[in-house]
PDB file of C-alpha atoms in Angstrom:
ATOM      1  CA  MET Q 241     -64.711  53.735  15.782  1.00  0.00           C
ATOM      2  CA  LEU Q 242     -62.832  51.550  13.087  1.00  0.00           C
ATOM      3  CA  THR Q 243     -60.570  48.739  13.967  1.00  0.00           C
ATOM      4  CA  GLU Q 244     -57.534  48.340  11.964  1.00  0.00           C
ATOM      5  CA  MET Q 245     -55.886  45.011  11.779  1.00  0.00           C
ATOM      6  CA  THR Q 246     -52.615  44.001  10.317  1.00  0.00           C
ATOM      7  CA  SER Q 247     -52.504  45.674   7.100  1.00  0.00           C
ATOM      8  CA  PRO Q 248     -50.568  44.427   3.928  1.00  0.00           C
ATOM      9  CA  LYS Q 249     -47.725  46.264   2.372  1.00  0.00           C
ATOM     10  CA  ALA Q 250     -49.073  48.734  -0.018  1.00  0.00           C
ATOM     11  CA  ARG Q 251     -48.647  47.760  -3.635  1.00  0.00           C
ATOM     12  CA  SER Q 252     -46.175  49.503  -5.709  1.00  0.00           C
ATOM     13  CA  ARG Q 253     -47.740  51.678  -8.522  1.00  0.00           C
ATOM     14  CA  SER Q 254     -46.142  49.746 -11.523  1.00  0.00           C
ATOM     15  CA  ASN Q 255     -47.745  50.189 -14.834  1.00  0.00           C
ATOM     16  CA  SER Q 256     -47.482  46.352 -15.321  1.00  0.00           C
ATOM     17  CA  ILE Q 257     -50.492  44.261 -14.589  1.00  0.00           C
ATOM     18  CA  ALA Q 258     -48.446  41.500 -15.015  1.00  0.00           C
ATOM     19  CA  LYS Q 259     -46.038  42.648 -12.413  1.00  0.00           C
ATOM     20  CA  LEU Q 260     -49.259  43.244 -10.087  1.00  0.00           C
ATOM     21  CA  VAL Q 261     -50.191  39.292 -10.325  1.00  0.00           C
ATOM     22  CA  VAL Q 262     -46.669  38.704  -8.965  1.00  0.00           C
ATOM     23  CA  ASP Q 263     -47.013  41.197  -6.164  1.00  0.00           C
ATOM     24  CA  GLU Q 264     -50.174  39.679  -5.014  1.00  0.00           C
ATOM     25  CA  SER Q 265     -48.781  36.337  -4.806  1.00  0.00           C
ATOM     26  CA  LYS Q 266     -46.298  37.598  -2.432  1.00  0.00           C
ATOM     27  CA  LEU Q 267     -48.543  38.964   0.056  1.00  0.00           C
ATOM     28  CA  HIS Q 268     -49.384  35.585   1.498  1.00  0.00           C
ATOM     29  CA  ILE Q 269     -52.773  37.141   3.093  1.00  0.00           C
ATOM     30  CA  PRO Q 270     -55.628  34.639   3.546  1.00  0.00           C
ATOM     31  CA  ASP Q 271     -58.799  35.916   1.602  1.00  0.00           C
ATOM     32  CA  ASP Q 272     -60.630  35.919   4.858  1.00  0.00           C
ATOM     33  CA  HIS Q 273     -58.056  38.033   6.973  1.00  0.00           C
ATOM     34  CA  ARG Q 274     -59.840  41.197   8.260  1.00  0.00           C
ATOM     35  CA  LEU Q 275     -57.860  44.290   7.543  1.00  0.00           C
ATOM     36  CA  MET Q 276     -60.424  46.757   9.084  1.00  0.00           C
ATOM     37  CA  THR Q 277     -63.673  46.616  10.572  1.00  0.00           C
ATOM     38  CA  GLY Q 278     -66.211  49.372  12.090  1.00  0.00           C
ATOM     39  CA  TRP Q 279     -69.434  51.273  11.888  1.00  0.00           C
ATOM     40  CA  MET Q 280     -69.841  53.432   8.944  1.00  0.00           C
ATOM     41  CA  THR Q 281     -72.864  55.310   7.352  1.00  0.00           C
ATOM     42  CA  LYS Q 282     -73.525  54.054   3.470  1.00  0.00           C
ATOM     43  CA  GLN Q 283     -75.774  55.508   0.761  1.00  0.00           C
ATOM     44  CA  GLY Q 284     -78.220  53.113  -0.896  1.00  0.00           C
ATOM     45  CA  GLY Q 285     -77.956  52.346  -4.443  1.00  0.00           C
ATOM     46  CA  LYS Q 286     -81.440  53.392  -5.606  1.00  0.00           C
ATOM     47  CA  TRP Q 287     -83.166  55.414  -2.941  1.00  0.00           C
ATOM     48  CA  LYS Q 288     -80.055  57.209  -1.787  1.00  0.00           C
ATOM     49  CA  SER Q 289     -80.959  57.038   1.924  1.00  0.00           C
ATOM     50  CA  TRP Q 290     -78.231  56.883   4.467  1.00  0.00           C
ATOM     51  CA  LYS Q 291     -77.840  53.941   6.834  1.00  0.00           C
ATOM     52  CA  LYS Q 292     -75.569  52.692   9.355  1.00  0.00           C
ATOM     53  CA  ARG Q 293     -73.633  49.621   8.610  1.00  0.00           C
ATOM     54  CA  TRP Q 294     -70.868  47.466   9.973  1.00  0.00           C
ATOM     55  CA  PHE Q 295     -68.231  47.029   7.637  1.00  0.00           C
ATOM     56  CA  VAL Q 296     -65.551  44.259   7.131  1.00  0.00           C
ATOM     57  CA  LEU Q 297     -62.587  44.794   4.775  1.00  0.00           C
ATOM     58  CA  THR Q 298     -60.673  41.724   3.680  1.00  0.00           C
ATOM     59  CA  PRO Q 299     -58.235  41.643   0.764  1.00  0.00           C
ATOM     60  CA  ARG Q 300     -60.896  39.951  -1.389  1.00  0.00           C
ATOM     61  CA  GLU Q 301     -63.915  42.199  -0.552  1.00  0.00           C
ATOM     62  CA  LEU Q 302     -65.548  44.934   1.352  1.00  0.00           C
ATOM     63  CA  ARG Q 303     -68.723  43.667   3.283  1.00  0.00           C
ATOM     64  CA  TYR Q 304     -71.289  45.404   5.120  1.00  0.00           C
ATOM     65  CA  TYR Q 305     -73.895  44.141   7.597  1.00  0.00           C
ATOM     66  CA  GLU Q 306     -76.807  45.026   9.526  1.00  0.00           C
ATOM     67  CA  LYS Q 307     -75.320  44.645  12.760  1.00  0.00           C
ATOM     68  CA  GLU Q 308     -72.057  43.973  14.532  1.00  0.00           C
ATOM     69  CA  ASP Q 309     -72.832  40.187  14.982  1.00  0.00           C
ATOM     70  CA  GLU Q 310     -72.547  39.932  11.114  1.00  0.00           C
ATOM     71  CA  LYS Q 311     -75.473  37.625  11.034  1.00  0.00           C
ATOM     72  CA  THR Q 312     -77.339  39.614   8.189  1.00  0.00           C
ATOM     73  CA  MET Q 313     -75.021  40.815   5.276  1.00  0.00           C
ATOM     74  CA  LYS Q 314     -76.583  43.808   3.279  1.00  0.00           C
ATOM     75  CA  GLY Q 315     -74.050  43.524   0.530  1.00  0.00           C
ATOM     76  CA  THR Q 316     -70.372  42.948  -0.503  1.00  0.00           C
ATOM     77  CA  VAL Q 317     -68.153  44.831  -2.924  1.00  0.00           C
ATOM     78  CA  PRO Q 318     -65.530  42.662  -4.477  1.00  0.00           C
ATOM     79  CA  ILE Q 319     -62.138  44.269  -4.283  1.00  0.00           C
ATOM     80  CA  ASP Q 320     -61.156  43.313  -7.791  1.00  0.00           C
ATOM     81  CA  GLU Q 321     -63.944  45.462  -9.356  1.00  0.00           C
ATOM     82  CA  ILE Q 322     -62.925  48.660  -7.522  1.00  0.00           C
ATOM     83  CA  THR Q 323     -61.430  51.119  -9.789  1.00  0.00           C
ATOM     84  CA  TYR Q 324     -60.718  53.788  -7.064  1.00  0.00           C
ATOM     85  CA  ALA Q 325     -61.190  54.740  -3.643  1.00  0.00           C
ATOM     86  CA  GLU Q 326     -61.022  58.875  -2.789  1.00  0.00           C
ATOM     87  CA  ARG Q 327     -62.270  61.579  -0.629  1.00  0.00           C
ATOM     88  CA  ASN Q 328     -65.502  62.944  -1.741  1.00  0.00           C
ATOM     89  CA  PHE Q 329     -67.072  65.408   0.827  1.00  0.00           C
ATOM     90  CA  THR Q 330     -69.975  66.892  -1.535  1.00  0.00           C
ATOM     91  CA  GLU Q 331     -72.679  64.342   0.179  1.00  0.00           C
ATOM     92  CA  LYS Q 332     -71.427  64.068   3.561  1.00  0.00           C
ATOM     93  CA  THR Q 333     -68.335  64.937   5.801  1.00  0.00           C
ATOM     94  CA  ASN Q 334     -65.605  62.326   5.915  1.00  0.00           C
ATOM     95  CA  CYS Q 335     -67.150  60.368   3.115  1.00  0.00           C
ATOM     96  CA  VAL Q 336     -65.156  57.725   0.925  1.00  0.00           C
ATOM     97  CA  ALA Q 337     -66.335  57.365  -2.740  1.00  0.00           C
ATOM     98  CA  ILE Q 338     -65.419  53.688  -3.882  1.00  0.00           C
ATOM     99  CA  GLY Q 339     -65.809  53.563  -7.525  1.00  0.00           C
ATOM    100  CA  THR Q 340     -66.497  50.040  -9.448  1.00  0.00           C
ATOM    101  CA  VAL Q 341     -66.950  48.918 -12.600  1.00  0.00           C
ATOM    102  CA  GLY Q 342     -70.844  49.609 -12.503  1.00  0.00           C
ATOM    103  CA  ARG Q 343     -71.295  51.613  -9.410  1.00  0.00           C
ATOM    104  CA  VAL Q 344     -69.984  54.161  -7.059  1.00  0.00           C
ATOM    105  CA  TYR Q 345     -70.588  53.563  -3.476  1.00  0.00           C
ATOM    106  CA  LEU Q 346     -70.460  56.532  -0.786  1.00  0.00           C
ATOM    107  CA  VAL Q 347     -69.472  55.530   2.609  1.00  0.00           C
ATOM    108  CA  ALA Q 348     -69.048  58.010   5.332  1.00  0.00           C
ATOM    109  CA  ALA Q 349     -66.864  57.405   8.334  1.00  0.00           C
ATOM    110  CA  GLU Q 350     -67.675  58.865  11.860  1.00  0.00           C
ATOM    111  CA  SER Q 351     -64.624  60.840  12.274  1.00  0.00           C
ATOM    112  CA  ALA Q 352     -61.677  62.439  10.629  1.00  0.00           C
ATOM    113  CA  VAL Q 353     -59.419  59.845  11.836  1.00  0.00           C
ATOM    114  CA  ASP Q 354     -61.502  56.884  10.858  1.00  0.00           C
ATOM    115  CA  PHE Q 355     -61.926  58.588   7.556  1.00  0.00           C
ATOM    116  CA  GLU Q 356     -58.176  58.572   7.020  1.00  0.00           C
ATOM    117  CA  GLU Q 357     -57.703  54.926   8.244  1.00  0.00           C
ATOM    118  CA  LEU Q 358     -60.613  53.807   5.594  1.00  0.00           C
ATOM    119  CA  LEU Q 359     -59.048  55.786   2.718  1.00  0.00           C
ATOM    120  CA  ASN Q 360     -55.629  54.200   3.485  1.00  0.00           C
ATOM    121  CA  ALA Q 361     -56.875  50.711   4.162  1.00  0.00           C
ATOM    122  CA  LEU Q 362     -58.689  50.663   0.777  1.00  0.00           C
ATOM    123  CA  GLN Q 363     -55.849  52.306  -1.188  1.00  0.00           C
ATOM    124  CA  ALA Q 364     -53.611  49.186   0.166  1.00  0.00           C
ATOM    125  CA  VAL Q 365     -55.763  46.548  -1.061  1.00  0.00           C
ATOM    126  CA  ILE Q 366     -56.964  48.117  -4.276  1.00  0.00           C
ATOM    127  CA  PHE Q 367     -54.576  48.307  -7.474  1.00  0.00           C
ATOM    128  CA  VAL Q 368     -55.296  50.290 -10.760  1.00  0.00           C
ATOM    129  CA  PRO Q 369     -52.091  51.673 -12.177  1.00  0.00           C
ATOM    130  CA  PRO Q 370     -51.918  55.287 -12.862  1.00  0.00           C
ATOM    131  CA  VAL Q 371     -53.001  56.473 -16.177  1.00  0.00           C
ATOM    132  CA  PRO Q 372     -50.134  57.087 -18.722  1.00  0.00           C
ATOM    133  CA  ARG Q 373     -49.790  60.681 -19.991  1.00  0.00           C
ATOM    134  CA  ASP Q 374     -48.271  59.005 -23.130  1.00  0.00           C
ATOM    135  CA  PRO Q 375     -51.182  57.801 -25.454  1.00  0.00           C
ATOM    136  CA  ILE Q 376     -49.228  54.823 -26.789  1.00  0.00           C
ATOM    137  CA  GLU Q 377     -48.655  53.717 -23.091  1.00  0.00           C
ATOM    138  CA  CYS Q 378     -52.156  54.205 -22.249  1.00  0.00           C
ATOM    139  CA  PHE Q 379     -53.275  51.925 -25.192  1.00  0.00           C
ATOM    140  CA  GLN Q 380     -50.631  49.195 -24.006  1.00  0.00           C
ATOM    141  CA  LEU Q 381     -51.641  49.222 -20.324  1.00  0.00           C
ATOM    142  CA  TRP Q 382     -55.389  49.039 -21.597  1.00  0.00           C
ATOM    143  CA  ARG Q 383     -54.950  46.060 -23.961  1.00  0.00           C
ATOM    144  CA  GLU Q 384     -52.738  44.435 -21.198  1.00  0.00           C
ATOM    145  CA  ALA Q 385     -55.720  44.638 -18.655  1.00  0.00           C
ATOM    146  CA  PHE Q 386     -58.038  43.619 -21.244  1.00  0.00           C
ATOM    147  CA  GLU Q 387     -56.242  40.462 -22.022  1.00  0.00           C
ATOM    148  CA  GLN Q 388     -55.739  39.590 -18.435  1.00  0.00           C
ATOM    149  CA  GLY Q 389     -59.206  40.404 -17.492  1.00  0.00           C
ATOM    150  CA  HIS Q 390     -58.184  43.197 -15.100  1.00  0.00           C
ATOM    151  CA  ARG Q 391     -61.513  45.050 -15.170  1.00  0.00           C
ATOM    152  CA  PRO Q 392     -60.850  47.879 -13.069  1.00  0.00           C
ATOM    153  CA  THR Q 393     -57.904  49.043 -14.971  1.00  0.00           C
ATOM    154  CA  MET Q 394     -60.089  48.587 -18.265  1.00  0.00           C
ATOM    155  CA  SER Q 395     -62.929  50.602 -16.589  1.00  0.00           C
ATOM    156  CA  ARG Q 396     -60.534  53.318 -15.624  1.00  0.00           C
ATOM    157  CA  LEU Q 397     -58.917  53.663 -19.139  1.00  0.00           C
ATOM    158  CA  LEU Q 398     -62.082  53.236 -21.228  1.00  0.00           C
ATOM    159  CA  ASP Q 399     -63.939  56.131 -22.443  1.00  0.00           C
ATOM    160  CA  PRO Q 400     -67.089  56.285 -20.040  1.00  0.00           C
ATOM    161  CA  ALA Q 401     -69.239  56.907 -23.377  1.00  0.00           C
ATOM    162  CA  ARG Q 402     -68.646  53.461 -24.525  1.00  0.00           C
ATOM    163  CA  ALA Q 403     -70.102  50.048 -23.238  1.00  0.00           C
ATOM    164  CA  MET Q 404     -67.569  47.936 -21.251  1.00  0.00           C
ATOM    165  CA  PRO Q 405     -66.281  45.274 -23.388  1.00  0.00           C
ATOM    166  CA  ARG Q 406     -67.498  41.817 -21.831  1.00  0.00           C
ATOM    167  CA  HIS Q 407     -65.855  39.390 -24.008  1.00  0.00           C
ATOM    168  CA  SER Q 408     -63.499  36.642 -22.742  1.00  0.00           C
ATOM    169  CA  PHE Q 409     -60.216  37.451 -24.443  1.00  0.00           C
ATOM    170  CA  ASP Q 410     -59.531  33.911 -25.493  1.00  0.00           C
ATOM    171  CA  ALA Q 411     -62.611  33.796 -27.375  1.00  0.00           C
ATOM    172  CA  LEU Q 412     -61.842  37.163 -29.215  1.00  0.00           C
ATOM    173  CA  TYR Q 413     -58.350  35.599 -29.964  1.00  0.00           C
ATOM    174  CA  ASP Q 414     -59.985  32.467 -31.371  1.00  0.00           C
ATOM    175  CA  ILE Q 415     -62.038  34.596 -33.665  1.00  0.00           C
ATOM    176  CA  GLY Q 416     -59.233  36.756 -34.765  1.00  0.00           C
ATOM    177  CA  VAL Q 417     -58.726  39.913 -32.646  1.00  0.00           C
ATOM    178  CA  PRO Q 418     -54.828  40.525 -32.178  1.00  0.00           C
ATOM    179  CA  CYS Q 419     -53.427  40.325 -28.735  1.00  0.00           C
ATOM    180  CA  LEU Q 420     -50.761  42.768 -27.429  1.00  0.00           C
ATOM    181  CA  ASP Q 421     -47.859  40.552 -28.401  1.00  0.00           C
ATOM    182  CA  GLU Q 422     -48.916  40.692 -32.081  1.00  0.00           C
ATOM    183  CA  MET Q 423     -48.901  44.277 -32.243  1.00  0.00           C
ATOM    184  CA  LEU Q 424     -45.628  45.693 -33.293  1.00  0.00           C
ATOM    185  CA  PHE Q 425     -44.475  48.630 -31.474  1.00  0.00           C
ATOM    186  CA  PRO Q 426     -43.380  51.345 -32.116  1.00  0.00           C
ATOM    187  CA  PRO Q 427     -46.543  52.041 -34.108  1.00  0.00           C
ATOM    188  CA  ILE Q 428     -46.270  53.045 -37.606  1.00  0.00           C
ATOM    189  CA  SER Q 429     -47.574  56.705 -36.588  1.00  0.00           C
ATOM    190  CA  CYS Q 430     -49.150  58.684 -33.895  1.00  0.00           C
ATOM    191  CA  ALA Q 431     -50.931  61.843 -34.457  1.00  0.00           C
ATOM    192  CA  THR Q 432     -52.428  64.183 -31.986  1.00  0.00           C
ATOM    193  CA  ALA Q 433     -54.886  66.976 -32.451  1.00  0.00           C
ATOM    194  CA  ASP Q 434     -57.397  68.545 -30.048  1.00  0.00           C
ATOM    195  CA  ASN Q 435     -56.447  66.225 -27.283  1.00  0.00           C
ATOM    196  CA  VAL Q 436     -57.102  63.185 -29.564  1.00  0.00           C
ATOM    197  CA  SER Q 437     -54.405  61.017 -30.440  1.00  0.00           C
ATOM    198  CA  THR Q 438     -54.787  58.466 -33.515  1.00  0.00           C
ATOM    199  CA  ILE Q 439     -52.418  55.574 -33.414  1.00  0.00           C
ATOM    200  CA  VAL Q 440     -51.823  53.295 -36.331  1.00  0.00           C
ATOM    201  CA  ILE Q 441     -50.296  49.973 -35.207  1.00  0.00           C
ATOM    202  CA  SER Q 442     -49.003  46.985 -37.731  1.00  0.00           C
ATOM    203  CA  GLU Q 443     -50.245  43.638 -36.459  1.00  0.00           C
ATOM    204  CA  ARG Q 444     -48.204  40.473 -37.270  1.00  0.00           C
ATOM    205  CA  ARG Q 445     -50.522  37.834 -37.414  1.00  0.00           C
ATOM    206  CA  TYR Q 446     -52.466  39.122 -40.587  1.00  0.00           C
ATOM    207  CA  SER Q 447     -49.958  41.528 -41.740  1.00  0.00           C
ATOM    208  CA  THR Q 448     -52.436  44.272 -41.486  1.00  0.00           C
ATOM    209  CA  THR Q 449     -52.712  47.360 -39.709  1.00  0.00           C
ATOM    210  CA  GLY Q 450     -55.154  48.727 -36.894  1.00  0.00           C
ATOM    211  CA  THR Q 451     -56.207  52.185 -35.849  1.00  0.00           C
ATOM    212  CA  VAL Q 452     -56.651  53.249 -32.192  1.00  0.00           C
ATOM    213  CA  VAL Q 453     -57.953  56.286 -30.820  1.00  0.00           C
ATOM    214  CA  VAL Q 454     -56.985  57.438 -27.485  1.00  0.00           C
ATOM    215  CA  ALA Q 455     -58.657  60.945 -25.954  1.00  0.00           C
ATOM    216  CA  ARG Q 456     -57.133  63.088 -23.375  1.00  0.00           C
ATOM    217  CA  ALA Q 457     -59.907  64.465 -20.838  1.00  0.00           C
ATOM    218  CA  SER Q 458     -59.901  67.818 -19.160  1.00  0.00           C
ATOM    219  CA  ASP Q 459     -58.298  66.380 -16.122  1.00  0.00           C
ATOM    220  CA  GLY Q 460     -55.231  65.046 -18.044  1.00  0.00           C
ATOM    221  CA  THR Q 461     -56.513  61.174 -18.054  1.00  0.00           C
ATOM    222  CA  GLN Q 462     -56.415  59.165 -20.935  1.00  0.00           C
ATOM    223  CA  HIS Q 463     -59.150  57.040 -22.275  1.00  0.00           C
ATOM    224  CA  ILE Q 464     -59.403  54.575 -25.044  1.00  0.00           C
ATOM    225  CA  VAL Q 465     -62.275  55.599 -27.429  1.00  0.00           C
ATOM    226  CA  SER Q 466     -62.066  53.025 -30.106  1.00  0.00           C
ATOM    227  CA  GLU Q 467     -59.838  50.317 -31.689  1.00  0.00           C
ATOM    228  CA  SER Q 468     -60.343  49.294 -35.163  1.00  0.00           C
ATOM    229  CA  TRP Q 469     -58.690  46.556 -37.555  1.00  0.00           C
ATOM    230  CA  GLN Q 470     -58.636  46.426 -41.107  1.00  0.00           C
ATOM    231  CA  ALA Q 471     -60.353  43.967 -43.553  1.00  0.00           C
ATOM    232  CA  ALA Q 472     -57.946  40.679 -43.028  1.00  0.00           C
ATOM    233  CA  ILE Q 473     -59.498  40.594 -39.421  1.00  0.00           C
ATOM    234  CA  GLN Q 474     -63.015  41.484 -40.587  1.00  0.00           C
ATOM    235  CA  ALA Q 475     -62.767  38.864 -43.430  1.00  0.00           C
ATOM    236  CA  HIS Q 476     -61.823  36.295 -40.567  1.00  0.00           C
ATOM    237  CA  LEU Q 477     -64.781  37.439 -38.404  1.00  0.00           C
ATOM    238  CA  ALA Q 478     -67.246  36.842 -41.266  1.00  0.00           C
ATOM    239  CA  ILE Q 479     -66.003  33.390 -42.148  1.00  0.00           C
ATOM    240  CA  ASN Q 480     -66.210  32.270 -38.477  1.00  0.00           C
ATOM    241  CA  ALA Q 481     -69.487  33.592 -38.010  1.00  0.00           C
ATOM    242  CA  ALA Q 482     -70.590  30.685 -35.777  1.00  0.00           C
ATOM    243  CA  GLU Q 483     -67.351  31.357 -33.123  1.00  0.00           C
ATOM    244  CA  VAL Q 484     -68.323  35.174 -33.154  1.00  0.00           C
ATOM    245  CA  GLU Q 485     -71.902  34.467 -32.006  1.00  0.00           C
ATOM    246  CA  GLN Q 486     -70.618  32.004 -29.518  1.00  0.00           C
ATOM    247  CA  ALA Q 487     -68.118  34.680 -28.219  1.00  0.00           C
ATOM    248  CA  ARG Q 488     -70.932  37.296 -28.033  1.00  0.00           C
ATOM    249  CA  ALA Q 489     -73.062  34.667 -26.164  1.00  0.00           C
ATOM    250  CA  GLY Q 490     -70.466  34.289 -23.827  1.00  0.00           C
ATOM    251  CA  MET Q 491     -70.120  38.000 -23.175  1.00  0.00           C
ATOM    252  CA  ALA Q 492     -70.891  38.993 -19.385  1.00  0.00           C
ATOM    253  CA  GLY Q 493     -74.154  41.023 -18.876  1.00  0.00           C
ATOM    254  CA  ALA Q 494     -73.567  44.860 -18.652  1.00  0.00           C
ATOM    255  CA  ALA Q 495     -72.954  45.798 -15.008  1.00  0.00           C
ATOM    256  CA  ALA Q 496     -75.923  47.569 -13.868  1.00  0.00           C
ATOM    257  CA  ASP Q 497     -76.892  49.426 -11.023  1.00  0.00           C
ATOM    258  CA  GLU Q 498     -79.135  46.669  -9.460  1.00  0.00           C
ATOM    259  CA  GLY Q 499     -78.985  48.299  -5.842  1.00  0.00           C
ATOM    260  CA  ASP Q 500     -78.605  46.030  -2.700  1.00  0.00           C
ATOM    261  CA  ASP Q 501     -80.452  44.919   0.467  1.00  0.00           C
ATOM    262  CA  ASP Q 502     -80.128  48.373   1.556  1.00  0.00           C
ATOM    263  CA  ASP Q 503     -82.612  49.473  -1.129  1.00  0.00           C
ATOM    264  CA  GLU Q 504     -85.516  47.356   0.061  1.00  0.00           C
ATOM    265  CA  GLU Q 505     -86.601  50.352   2.300  1.00  0.00           C
ATOM    266  CA  SER Q 506     -87.011  53.961   1.113  1.00  0.00           C
ATOM    267  CA  SER Q 507     -86.144  55.182   4.646  1.00  0.00           C
TER     268      SER Q 507
END
């Protein structure tokens, strides 16, 4: 059975990541405030075995422990890395799939009531804006999330076939990659064929143009496939090779499925 604590007001589903920051600041909920606690069954990251764990949900993270006394923490899922929480009854009944930048966690509640409480509590604290149907709006939202470092939104809108960009945006700006404020909208052109939109945008910093490719998936969602800019920026990158290497060195390591303490045993 889950114990539901005082829950925060559900965040409005705005398309503005900047607005999200404002909304978060108004919640005034301590990071360690318990929104929900209870027993659930979780699938391991590598061995895929199911184990009963004591879960604690706060505005900052979802923690899980070996026992209710919370002396041995087995793992944690940062809220700011969750891209979605949704029903997934493929593996188990009353199961919630919790998608993150690098892994999908499967957590099963003990009853249908507990399942609804868990899903509602998670969806109240995580925030990833809905994917715009317009490819230009999709690109704007992705760039805004990229510039503000909102990784769940970046992950949700990025083509899964591409590696997740790990750059610090400040470093990218220093080496010449334009920010959204320097891209002129509406774009010069936007052509769509076979569910792929090619957007040509003018950029004021170097008075050059860039091409953005946005693909629509079979489920109707949009994904950023590529973003390329013409010779002026490429020349700047070449001239400032040292800064480029420094920016690359500062990239975060790729999010890998490293498992957790639950993977130490195969049973």
